[in-house]
Every structure is written in C-alpha cells, then in structure tokens.
mmCIF file of C-alpha atoms in Angstrom:
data_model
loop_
_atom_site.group_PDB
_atom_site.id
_atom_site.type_symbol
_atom_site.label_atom_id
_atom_site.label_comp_id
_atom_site.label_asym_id
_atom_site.label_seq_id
_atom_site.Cartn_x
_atom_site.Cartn_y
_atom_site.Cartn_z
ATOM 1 C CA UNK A 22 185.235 152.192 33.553
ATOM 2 C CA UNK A 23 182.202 152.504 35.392
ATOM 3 C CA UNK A 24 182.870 154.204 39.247
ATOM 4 C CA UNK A 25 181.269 153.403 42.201
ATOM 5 C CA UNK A 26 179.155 156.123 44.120
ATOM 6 C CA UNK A 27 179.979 156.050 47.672
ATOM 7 C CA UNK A 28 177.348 157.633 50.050
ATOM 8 C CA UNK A 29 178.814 158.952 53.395
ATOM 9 C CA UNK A 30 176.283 157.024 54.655
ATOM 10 C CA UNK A 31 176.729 153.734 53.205
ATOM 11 C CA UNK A 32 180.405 153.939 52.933
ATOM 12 C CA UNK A 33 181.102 150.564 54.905
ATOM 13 C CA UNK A 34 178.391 148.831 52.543
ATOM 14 C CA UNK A 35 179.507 149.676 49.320
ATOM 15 C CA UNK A 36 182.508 147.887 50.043
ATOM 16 C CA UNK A 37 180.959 144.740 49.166
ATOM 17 C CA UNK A 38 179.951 145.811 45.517
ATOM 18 C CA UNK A 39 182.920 148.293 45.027
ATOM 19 C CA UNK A 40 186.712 147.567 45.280
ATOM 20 C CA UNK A 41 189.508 149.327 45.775
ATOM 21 C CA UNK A 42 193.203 148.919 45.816
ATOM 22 C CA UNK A 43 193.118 149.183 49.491
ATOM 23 C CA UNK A 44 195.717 151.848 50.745
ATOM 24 C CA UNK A 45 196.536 150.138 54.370
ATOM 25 C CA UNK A 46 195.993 151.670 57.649
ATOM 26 C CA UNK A 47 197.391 154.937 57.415
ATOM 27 C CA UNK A 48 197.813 155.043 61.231
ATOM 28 C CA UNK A 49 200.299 152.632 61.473
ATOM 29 C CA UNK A 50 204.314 152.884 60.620
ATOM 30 C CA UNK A 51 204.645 148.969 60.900
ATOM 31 C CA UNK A 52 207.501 147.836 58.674
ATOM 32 C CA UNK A 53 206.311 145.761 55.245
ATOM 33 C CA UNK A 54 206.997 142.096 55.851
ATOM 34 C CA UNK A 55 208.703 141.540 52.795
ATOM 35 C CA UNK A 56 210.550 144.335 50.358
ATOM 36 C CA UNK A 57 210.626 141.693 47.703
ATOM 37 C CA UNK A 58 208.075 140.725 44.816
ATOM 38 C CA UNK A 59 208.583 138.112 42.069
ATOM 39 C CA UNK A 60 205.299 138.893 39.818
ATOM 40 C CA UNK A 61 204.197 136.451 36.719
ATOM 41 C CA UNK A 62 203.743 138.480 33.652
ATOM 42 C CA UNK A 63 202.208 138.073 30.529
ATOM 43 C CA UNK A 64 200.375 140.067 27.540
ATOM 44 C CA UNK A 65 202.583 142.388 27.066
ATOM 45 C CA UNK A 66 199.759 144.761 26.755
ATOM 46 C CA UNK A 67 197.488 143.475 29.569
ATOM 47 C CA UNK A 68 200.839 144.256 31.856
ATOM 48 C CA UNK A 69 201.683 147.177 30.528
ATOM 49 C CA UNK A 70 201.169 149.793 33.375
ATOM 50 C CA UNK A 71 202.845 147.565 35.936
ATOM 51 C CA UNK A 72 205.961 147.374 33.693
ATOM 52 C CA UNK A 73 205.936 151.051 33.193
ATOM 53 C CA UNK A 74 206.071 151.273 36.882
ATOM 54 C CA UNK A 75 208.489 149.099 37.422
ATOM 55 C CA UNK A 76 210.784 150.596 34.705
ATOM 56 C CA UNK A 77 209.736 154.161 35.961
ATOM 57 C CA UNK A 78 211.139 153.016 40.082
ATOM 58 C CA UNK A 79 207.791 153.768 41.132
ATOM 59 C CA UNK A 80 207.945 150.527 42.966
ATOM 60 C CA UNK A 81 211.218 150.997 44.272
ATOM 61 C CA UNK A 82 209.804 154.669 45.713
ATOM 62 C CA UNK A 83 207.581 152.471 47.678
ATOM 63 C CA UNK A 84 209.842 150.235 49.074
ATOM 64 C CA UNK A 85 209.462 147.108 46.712
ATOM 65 C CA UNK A 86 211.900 145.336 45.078
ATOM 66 C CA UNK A 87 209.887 143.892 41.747
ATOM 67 C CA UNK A 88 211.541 141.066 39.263
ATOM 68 C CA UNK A 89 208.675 140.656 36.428
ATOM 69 C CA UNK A 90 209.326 137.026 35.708
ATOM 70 C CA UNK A 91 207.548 136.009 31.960
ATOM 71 C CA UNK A 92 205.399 132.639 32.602
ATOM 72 C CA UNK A 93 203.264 131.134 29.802
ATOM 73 C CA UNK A 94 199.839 131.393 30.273
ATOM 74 C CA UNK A 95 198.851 128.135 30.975
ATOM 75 C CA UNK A 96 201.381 127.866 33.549
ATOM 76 C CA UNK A 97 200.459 130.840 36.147
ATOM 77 C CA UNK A 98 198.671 129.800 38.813
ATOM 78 C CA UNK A 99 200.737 126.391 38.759
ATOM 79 C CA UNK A 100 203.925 128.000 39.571
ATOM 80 C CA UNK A 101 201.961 130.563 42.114
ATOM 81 C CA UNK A 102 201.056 127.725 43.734
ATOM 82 C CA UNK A 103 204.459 125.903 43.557
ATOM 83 C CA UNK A 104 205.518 129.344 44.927
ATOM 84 C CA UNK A 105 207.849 130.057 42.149
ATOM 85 C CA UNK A 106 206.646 133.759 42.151
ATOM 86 C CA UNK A 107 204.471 136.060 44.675
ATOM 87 C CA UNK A 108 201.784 137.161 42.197
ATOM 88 C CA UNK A 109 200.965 135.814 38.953
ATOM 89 C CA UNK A 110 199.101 137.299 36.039
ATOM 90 C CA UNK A 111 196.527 135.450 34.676
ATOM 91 C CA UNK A 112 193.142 135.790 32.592
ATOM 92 C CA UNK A 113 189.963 135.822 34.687
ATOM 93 C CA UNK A 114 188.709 132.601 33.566
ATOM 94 C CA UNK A 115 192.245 130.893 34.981
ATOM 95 C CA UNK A 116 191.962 132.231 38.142
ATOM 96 C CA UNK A 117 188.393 131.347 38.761
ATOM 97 C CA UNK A 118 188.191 127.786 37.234
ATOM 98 C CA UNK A 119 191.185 127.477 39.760
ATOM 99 C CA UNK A 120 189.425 129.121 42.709
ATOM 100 C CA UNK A 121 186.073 127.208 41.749
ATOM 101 C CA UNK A 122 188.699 123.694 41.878
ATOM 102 C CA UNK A 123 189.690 124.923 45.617
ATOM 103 C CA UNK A 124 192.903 126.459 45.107
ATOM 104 C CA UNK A 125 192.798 129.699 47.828
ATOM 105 C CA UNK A 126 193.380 132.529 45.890
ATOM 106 C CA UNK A 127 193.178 136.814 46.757
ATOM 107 C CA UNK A 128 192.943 139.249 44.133
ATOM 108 C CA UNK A 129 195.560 141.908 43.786
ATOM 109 C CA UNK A 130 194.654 143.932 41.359
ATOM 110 C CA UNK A 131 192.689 143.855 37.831
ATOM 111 C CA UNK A 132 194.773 144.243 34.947
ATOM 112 C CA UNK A 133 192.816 144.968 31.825
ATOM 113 C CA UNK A 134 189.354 145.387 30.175
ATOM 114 C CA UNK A 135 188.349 144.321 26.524
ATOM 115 C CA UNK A 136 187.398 147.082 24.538
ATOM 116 C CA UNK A 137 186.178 147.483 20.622
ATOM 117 C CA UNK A 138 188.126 144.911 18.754
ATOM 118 C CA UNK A 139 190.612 144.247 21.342
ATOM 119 C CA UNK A 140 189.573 140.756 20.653
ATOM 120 C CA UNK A 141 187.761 139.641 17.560
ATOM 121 C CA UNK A 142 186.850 135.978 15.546
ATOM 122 C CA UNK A 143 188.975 137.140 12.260
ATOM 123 C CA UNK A 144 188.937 135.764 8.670
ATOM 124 C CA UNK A 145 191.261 135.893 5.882
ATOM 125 C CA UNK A 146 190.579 137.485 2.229
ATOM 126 C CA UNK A 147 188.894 135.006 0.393
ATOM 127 C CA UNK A 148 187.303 133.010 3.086
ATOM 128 C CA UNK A 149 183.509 132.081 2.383
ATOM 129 C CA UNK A 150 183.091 132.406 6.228
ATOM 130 C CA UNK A 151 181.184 136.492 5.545
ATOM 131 C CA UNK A 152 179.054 135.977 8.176
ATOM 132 C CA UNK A 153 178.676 134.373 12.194
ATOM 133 C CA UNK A 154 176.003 132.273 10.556
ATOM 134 C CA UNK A 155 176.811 131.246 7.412
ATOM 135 C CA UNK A 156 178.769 128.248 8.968
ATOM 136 C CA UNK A 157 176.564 125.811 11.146
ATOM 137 C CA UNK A 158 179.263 124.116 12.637
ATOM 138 C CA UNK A 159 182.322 126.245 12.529
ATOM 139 C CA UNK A 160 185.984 126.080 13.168
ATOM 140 C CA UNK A 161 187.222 128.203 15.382
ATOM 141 C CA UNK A 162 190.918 128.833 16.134
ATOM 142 C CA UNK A 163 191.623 129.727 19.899
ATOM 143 C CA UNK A 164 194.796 129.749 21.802
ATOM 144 C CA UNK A 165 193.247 127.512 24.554
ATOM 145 C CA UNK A 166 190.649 125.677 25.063
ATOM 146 C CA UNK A 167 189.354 126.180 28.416
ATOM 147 C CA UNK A 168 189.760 129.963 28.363
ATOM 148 C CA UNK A 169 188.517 133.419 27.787
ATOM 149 C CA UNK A 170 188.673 132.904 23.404
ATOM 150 C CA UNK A 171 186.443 130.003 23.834
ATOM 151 C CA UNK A 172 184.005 131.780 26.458
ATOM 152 C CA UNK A 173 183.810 134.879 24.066
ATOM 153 C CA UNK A 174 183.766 133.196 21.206
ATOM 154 C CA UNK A 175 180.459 131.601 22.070
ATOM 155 C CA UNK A 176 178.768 133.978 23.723
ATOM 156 C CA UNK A 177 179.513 136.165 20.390
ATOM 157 C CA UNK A 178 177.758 133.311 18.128
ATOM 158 C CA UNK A 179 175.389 132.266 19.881
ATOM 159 C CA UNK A 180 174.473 135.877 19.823
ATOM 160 C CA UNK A 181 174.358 135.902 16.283
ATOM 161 C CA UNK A 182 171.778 133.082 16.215
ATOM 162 C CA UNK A 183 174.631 130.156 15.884
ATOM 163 C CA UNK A 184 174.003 127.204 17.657
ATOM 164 C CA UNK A 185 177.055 126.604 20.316
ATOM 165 C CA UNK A 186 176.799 122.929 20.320
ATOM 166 C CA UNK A 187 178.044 122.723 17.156
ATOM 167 C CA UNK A 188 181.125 125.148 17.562
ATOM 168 C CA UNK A 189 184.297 123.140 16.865
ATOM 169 C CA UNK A 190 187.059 124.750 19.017
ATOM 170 C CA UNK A 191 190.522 124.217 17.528
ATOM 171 C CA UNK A 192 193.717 125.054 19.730
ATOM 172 C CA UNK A 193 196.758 126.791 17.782
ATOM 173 C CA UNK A 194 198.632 129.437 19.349
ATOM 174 C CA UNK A 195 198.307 133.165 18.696
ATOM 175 C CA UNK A 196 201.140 133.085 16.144
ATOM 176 C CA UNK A 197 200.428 130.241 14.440
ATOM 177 C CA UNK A 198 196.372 131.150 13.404
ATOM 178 C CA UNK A 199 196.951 132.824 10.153
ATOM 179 C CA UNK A 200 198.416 129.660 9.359
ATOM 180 C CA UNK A 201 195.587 127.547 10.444
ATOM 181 C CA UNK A 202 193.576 129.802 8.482
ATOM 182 C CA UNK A 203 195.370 129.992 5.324
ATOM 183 C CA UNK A 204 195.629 125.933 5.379
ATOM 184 C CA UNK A 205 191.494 125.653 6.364
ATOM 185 C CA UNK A 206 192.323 124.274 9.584
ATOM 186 C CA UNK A 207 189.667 126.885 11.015
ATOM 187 C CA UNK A 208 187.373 129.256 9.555
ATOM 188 C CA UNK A 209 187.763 131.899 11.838
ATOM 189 C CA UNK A 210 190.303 133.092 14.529
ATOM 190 C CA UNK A 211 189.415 134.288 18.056
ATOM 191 C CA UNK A 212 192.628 136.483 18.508
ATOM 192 C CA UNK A 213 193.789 139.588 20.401
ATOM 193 C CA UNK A 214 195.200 142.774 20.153
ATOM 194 C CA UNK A 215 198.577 142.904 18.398
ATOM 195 C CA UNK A 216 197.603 139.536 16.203
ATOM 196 C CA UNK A 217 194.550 141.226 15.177
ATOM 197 C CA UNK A 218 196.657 144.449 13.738
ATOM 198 C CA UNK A 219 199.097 142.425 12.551
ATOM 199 C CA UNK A 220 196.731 139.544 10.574
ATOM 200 C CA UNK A 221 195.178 143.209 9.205
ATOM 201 C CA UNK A 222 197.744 144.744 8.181
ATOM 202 C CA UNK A 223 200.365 141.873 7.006
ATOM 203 C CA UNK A 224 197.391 139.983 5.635
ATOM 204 C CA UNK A 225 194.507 141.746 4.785
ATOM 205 C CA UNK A 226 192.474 140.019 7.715
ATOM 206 C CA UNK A 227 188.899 141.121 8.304
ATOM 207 C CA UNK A 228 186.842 140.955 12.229
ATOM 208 C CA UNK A 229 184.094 138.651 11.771
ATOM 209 C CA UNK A 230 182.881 139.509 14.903
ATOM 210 C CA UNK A 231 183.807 142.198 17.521
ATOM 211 C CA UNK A 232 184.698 139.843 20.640
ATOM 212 C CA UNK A 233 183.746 143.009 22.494
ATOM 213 C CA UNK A 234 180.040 142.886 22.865
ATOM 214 C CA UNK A 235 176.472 141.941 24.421
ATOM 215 C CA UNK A 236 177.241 139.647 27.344
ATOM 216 C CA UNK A 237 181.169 140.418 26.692
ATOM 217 C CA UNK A 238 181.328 143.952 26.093
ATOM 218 C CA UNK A 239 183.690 145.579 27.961
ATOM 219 C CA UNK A 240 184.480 142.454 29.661
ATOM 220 C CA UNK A 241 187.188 142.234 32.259
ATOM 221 C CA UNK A 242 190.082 140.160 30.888
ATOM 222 C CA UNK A 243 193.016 139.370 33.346
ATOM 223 C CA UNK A 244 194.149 140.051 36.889
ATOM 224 C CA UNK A 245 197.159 139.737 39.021
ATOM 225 C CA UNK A 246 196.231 136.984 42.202
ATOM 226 C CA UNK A 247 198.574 135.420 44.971
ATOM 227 C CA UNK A 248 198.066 133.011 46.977
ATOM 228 C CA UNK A 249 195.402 132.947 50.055
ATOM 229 C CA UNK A 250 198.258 132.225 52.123
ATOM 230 C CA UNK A 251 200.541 135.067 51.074
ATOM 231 C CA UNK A 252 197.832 137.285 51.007
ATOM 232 C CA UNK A 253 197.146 136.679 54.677
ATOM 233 C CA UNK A 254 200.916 137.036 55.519
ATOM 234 C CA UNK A 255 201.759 139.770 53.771
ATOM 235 C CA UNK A 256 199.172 142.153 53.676
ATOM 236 C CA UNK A 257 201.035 145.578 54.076
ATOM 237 C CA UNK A 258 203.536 144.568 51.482
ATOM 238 C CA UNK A 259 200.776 143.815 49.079
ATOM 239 C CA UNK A 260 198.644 146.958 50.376
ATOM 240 C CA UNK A 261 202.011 148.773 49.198
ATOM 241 C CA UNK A 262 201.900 146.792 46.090
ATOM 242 C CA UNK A 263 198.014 147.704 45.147
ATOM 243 C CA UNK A 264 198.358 151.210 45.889
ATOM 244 C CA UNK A 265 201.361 151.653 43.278
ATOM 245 C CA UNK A 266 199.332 149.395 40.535
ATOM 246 C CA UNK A 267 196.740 151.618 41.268
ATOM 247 C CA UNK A 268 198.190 154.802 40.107
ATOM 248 C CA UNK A 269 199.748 153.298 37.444
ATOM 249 C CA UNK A 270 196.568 152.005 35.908
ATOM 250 C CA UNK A 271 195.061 155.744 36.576
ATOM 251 C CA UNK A 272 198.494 156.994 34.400
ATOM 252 C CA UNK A 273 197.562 153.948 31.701
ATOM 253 C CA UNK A 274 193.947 155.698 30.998
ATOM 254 C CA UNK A 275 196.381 158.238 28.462
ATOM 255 C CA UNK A 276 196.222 155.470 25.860
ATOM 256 C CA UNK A 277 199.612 157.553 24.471
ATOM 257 C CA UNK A 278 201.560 155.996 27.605
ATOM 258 C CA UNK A 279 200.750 152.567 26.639
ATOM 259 C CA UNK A 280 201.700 153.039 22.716
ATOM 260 C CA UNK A 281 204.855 154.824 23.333
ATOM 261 C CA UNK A 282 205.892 152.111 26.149
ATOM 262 C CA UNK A 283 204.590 148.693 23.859
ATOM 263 C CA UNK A 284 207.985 149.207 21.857
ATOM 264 C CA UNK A 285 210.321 149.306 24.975
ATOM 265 C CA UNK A 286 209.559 145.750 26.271
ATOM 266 C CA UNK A 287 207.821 143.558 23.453
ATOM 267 C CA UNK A 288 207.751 143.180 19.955
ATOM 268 C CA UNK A 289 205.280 145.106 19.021
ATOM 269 C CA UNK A 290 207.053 147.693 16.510
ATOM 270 C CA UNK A 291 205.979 151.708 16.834
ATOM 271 C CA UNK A 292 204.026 151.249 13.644
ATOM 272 C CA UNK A 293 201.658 148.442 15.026
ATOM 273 C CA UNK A 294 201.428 149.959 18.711
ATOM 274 C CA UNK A 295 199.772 153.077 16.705
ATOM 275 C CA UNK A 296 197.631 151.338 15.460
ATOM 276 C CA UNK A 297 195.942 148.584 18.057
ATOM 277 C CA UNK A 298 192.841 148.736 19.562
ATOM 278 C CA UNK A 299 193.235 149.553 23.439
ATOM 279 C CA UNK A 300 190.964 148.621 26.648
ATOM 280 C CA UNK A 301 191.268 149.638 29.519
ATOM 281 C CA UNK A 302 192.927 149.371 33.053
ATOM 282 C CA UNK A 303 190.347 149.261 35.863
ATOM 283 C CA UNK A 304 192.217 151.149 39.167
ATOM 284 C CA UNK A 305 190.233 149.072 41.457
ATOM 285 C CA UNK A 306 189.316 145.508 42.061
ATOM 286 C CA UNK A 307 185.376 145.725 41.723
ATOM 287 C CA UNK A 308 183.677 142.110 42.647
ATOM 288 C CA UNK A 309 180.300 143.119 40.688
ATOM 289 C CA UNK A 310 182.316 143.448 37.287
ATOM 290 C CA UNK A 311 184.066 140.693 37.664
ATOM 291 C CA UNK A 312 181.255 137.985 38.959
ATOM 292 C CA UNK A 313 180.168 139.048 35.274
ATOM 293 C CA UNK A 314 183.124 136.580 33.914
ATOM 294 C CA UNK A 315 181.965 134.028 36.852
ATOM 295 C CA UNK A 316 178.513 134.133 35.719
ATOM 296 C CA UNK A 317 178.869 133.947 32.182
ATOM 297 C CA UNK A 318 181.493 130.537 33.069
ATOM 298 C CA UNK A 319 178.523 128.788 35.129
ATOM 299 C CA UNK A 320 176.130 129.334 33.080
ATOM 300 C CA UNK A 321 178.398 128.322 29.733
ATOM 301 C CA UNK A 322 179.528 125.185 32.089
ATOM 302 C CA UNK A 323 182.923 126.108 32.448
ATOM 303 C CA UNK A 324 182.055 126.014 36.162
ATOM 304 C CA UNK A 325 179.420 123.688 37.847
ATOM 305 C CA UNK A 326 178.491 125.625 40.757
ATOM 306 C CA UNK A 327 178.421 129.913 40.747
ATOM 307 C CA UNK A 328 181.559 130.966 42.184
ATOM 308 C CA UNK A 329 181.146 134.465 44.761
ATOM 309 C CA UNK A 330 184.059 136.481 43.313
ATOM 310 C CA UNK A 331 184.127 138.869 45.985
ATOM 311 C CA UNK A 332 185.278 136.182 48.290
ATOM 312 C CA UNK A 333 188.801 136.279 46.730
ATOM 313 C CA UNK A 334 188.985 140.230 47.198
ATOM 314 C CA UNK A 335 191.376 141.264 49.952
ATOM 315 C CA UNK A 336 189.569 142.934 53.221
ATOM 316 C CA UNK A 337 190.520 146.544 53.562
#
C-alpha cells in the first residue's frame, strides 16, 4: 500500500489527499455515545481482519459491543439505510453509485485491495476462449451486473484491444459459474478469490486475464460506510471503531493471520486458504486511491457526473 508523506509543514494539507482512521481528540474523556455496533459483513476474506478482531475482544477492549450480521451483497446499503445495522460492508462501486444517487454516506474504513489474481476472467479446459481477443463479442459470467466484475472486466478487455460494446455481461452467482461455463452459458468467468482456487484446483480452470491490472491494478475493492447521519451522531464511537479496524488491518499485512483465520469462520477449507491469492488491507481511508474506482465508474458510465470521494471521508 502506498503511504502518504506528511511534511511538518503541510500536515493540515495532506489531509485532503491522505486518510487516516482518525484516532479522536485525545484531550477529551467524553463518554462514546453508543457501546453498541451491528456491522454488515460479507467476503469472508474482504472482512477478515475485522472478524479476527472481533473474535480476538479487541473490540470489546475498546469499549464496543460488535454483532457481525451476514447481509448479501446486493442488499447493504439498503438495510444501512433502513437502519437494520450501523455499518455495512460493501464493494466500492455500491457505495458510490449510492452516494452519486444521493444517499448521505461516511466512510469508515477500507476493507481490502485486489492484488495478482485475486480476481481474474477464468476459463475451463477445453474452452476455445485462449485469448481476451479471440472472442469479439464475449460472454462473460459476473455475479452482478452493475458492480466491480463488470467494471474490471472491461477495463481488462478493452485493454487487450476488445471492443467493450460488444461485451455480453451474464449474471450467475459465484457458485454457480463453473456451471455456466461447463453448459456455454459464458465463455469466461470474472470471479474472486476462493472461486478462482477452487475452479483451479477442482476443475482445472485457467485465468484468462489477471483482473488485477493497468487501470485496475491494485484496485481498492470494498469498504465499511454508515450512514451520514450516524456518522454525525456518533463520531467518538466510530473514532473508537476506526482506530481498532485500523490495527487490525496493520496485523492482516502477515498474510499467515488471514490463512490460518479463513478456516475458523467460512468455508474455505485449510487446503484452499493455503493456497489463494491475497490483497491487501489498506489501514487508512485514502480519498486519492479511492476516487481511482470513482473515476474509472464515470468515465465507464456507471456514473453520469464525477463523484468527489473525499467528501464521504469523516473530518478528523
């Protein structure tokens, strides 16, 4: 993860390019306003250092009561806003096709960042689909289509030279895309780490195409958001909050602690957690990486107008 250099000099500047789990005002011994969380998970890998922590009491040290409450993707900021939990996690693209639609959002926290074939277009043996542009108009499996697979998966092809008007996006969940595959539903698969590892090794599966590169290389993934509202009205309980995330994204950078953990609350088996391709876990909320994924939606169209990203980080 690339740090941010910050002068003595310029040190209330680089605020505005340079995030940070803010830590609170240390001079004050005002009480949290709430001791109790309810936080949307997901990706079992994405979430992994906050579930460590939570596991580990490093939230209860703090004074925070956490219940990790699982919520479908597509289905995150929806039941933020119904206020069904305090902070959901969600991929990039989610939260900033919903801030870009005017729902008030703050930024807690960044959860994960792609890295080498952490998420890849994959093919089955036998498929005639060797190369990006051997297909003019290919299929393309994706879990959803207004996400982060479709966004990658054209920036990847058009890269290659592949025209992205003629990209057919197919939606089949995670699960179910070796099976699309295998019945020539789609010619290639824009999937994620365990699916990848386990379409290798249960299938023979090849990558296509490294999801993880040019305009997406190491490209931020997911984040944990609340509510505008709850971040105004709660901001020492969520300063609390960000400052344990924080370290346990810092613990997360000993990829070791995230294989030996995968096991304990998913389904990923010892064998595969060995064997997956890791990102990484930014410890600060840094607007300049992610207005990367706001770019890239504008100018894709995902978004009609640029969104400012570091509007929806938290002031210090």
């Amino acid at each position: 993860m690339r740090k941010c250099a910050i002068p003595l000099v310029a040190a209330l500047l680089a605020t505005a390019g340079c995030g940070v789990f803010f830590r609170g005002d240390a001079s004050t011994d005002a009480p949290l306003e709430r001791m109790e969380l309810r936080i949307g998970v997901g990706s079992p890998i994405d979430t992994a250092p906050l579930r460590v922590a939570v596991a580990d009491g490093k939230f209860t040290a703090a004074g925070l009561s956490v219940t990790l409450v699982d919520v479908p993707a597509d289905q995150a900021i929806t039941k933020l806003s119904a206020g069904e939990i305090d902070i959901a996690f969600s991929s990039d693209v989610s939260i900033f096709r919903a801030a870009a639609a005017g729902t008030a959002l703050q930024l807690q926290g960044e959860a994960y960042t792609a890295g080498r074939n952490t998420m890849a277009l994959v093919t089955l043996p036998g498929s005639d689909y060797t190369e990006p542009t051997v297909k003019r108009s290919p299929k393309i499996a994706v879990n959803m289509l207004d996400d982060v697979g479709v966004l990658a998966g054209r920036s990847v092809l058009a890269t290659a030279g592949v025209d992205v008007a003629r990209i057919q996006f197919r939606q089949h969940a995670f699960d179910r895309m070796p099976q699309a595959l295998q019945a020539g539903e789609a010619d290639a698969a824009w999937m994620v780490e365990p699916y990848i590892t386990r379409a290798e090794k249960e299938l023979g599966a090849s990558i296509l195409a490294d999801g993880a590169r040019g305009a997406t290389l190491d490209f931020p993934m997911s984040s944990y958001v609340s509510t505008g509202t709850f971040g105004q009205g709660n901001a020492r309980t969520l300063s609390a909050f960000r400052k344990v995330l924080s370290d346990a994204q810092v613990r997360a950078a000993d990829p070791a602690t995230i294989r030996d953990a995968l096991p304990s609350f998913s389904d990923i088996d010892r064998t595969t957690a060995s064997l997956i391709s890791l990102g990484s876990y930014p410890a600060s909320v840094n607007g300049i990486r992610l207005q990367r994924v706001a770019d890239l939606m504008h100018n894709s169209g995902m978004l009609g107008a640029r969104l400012d990203v570091q509007a929806l980080v938290p002031r210090p």
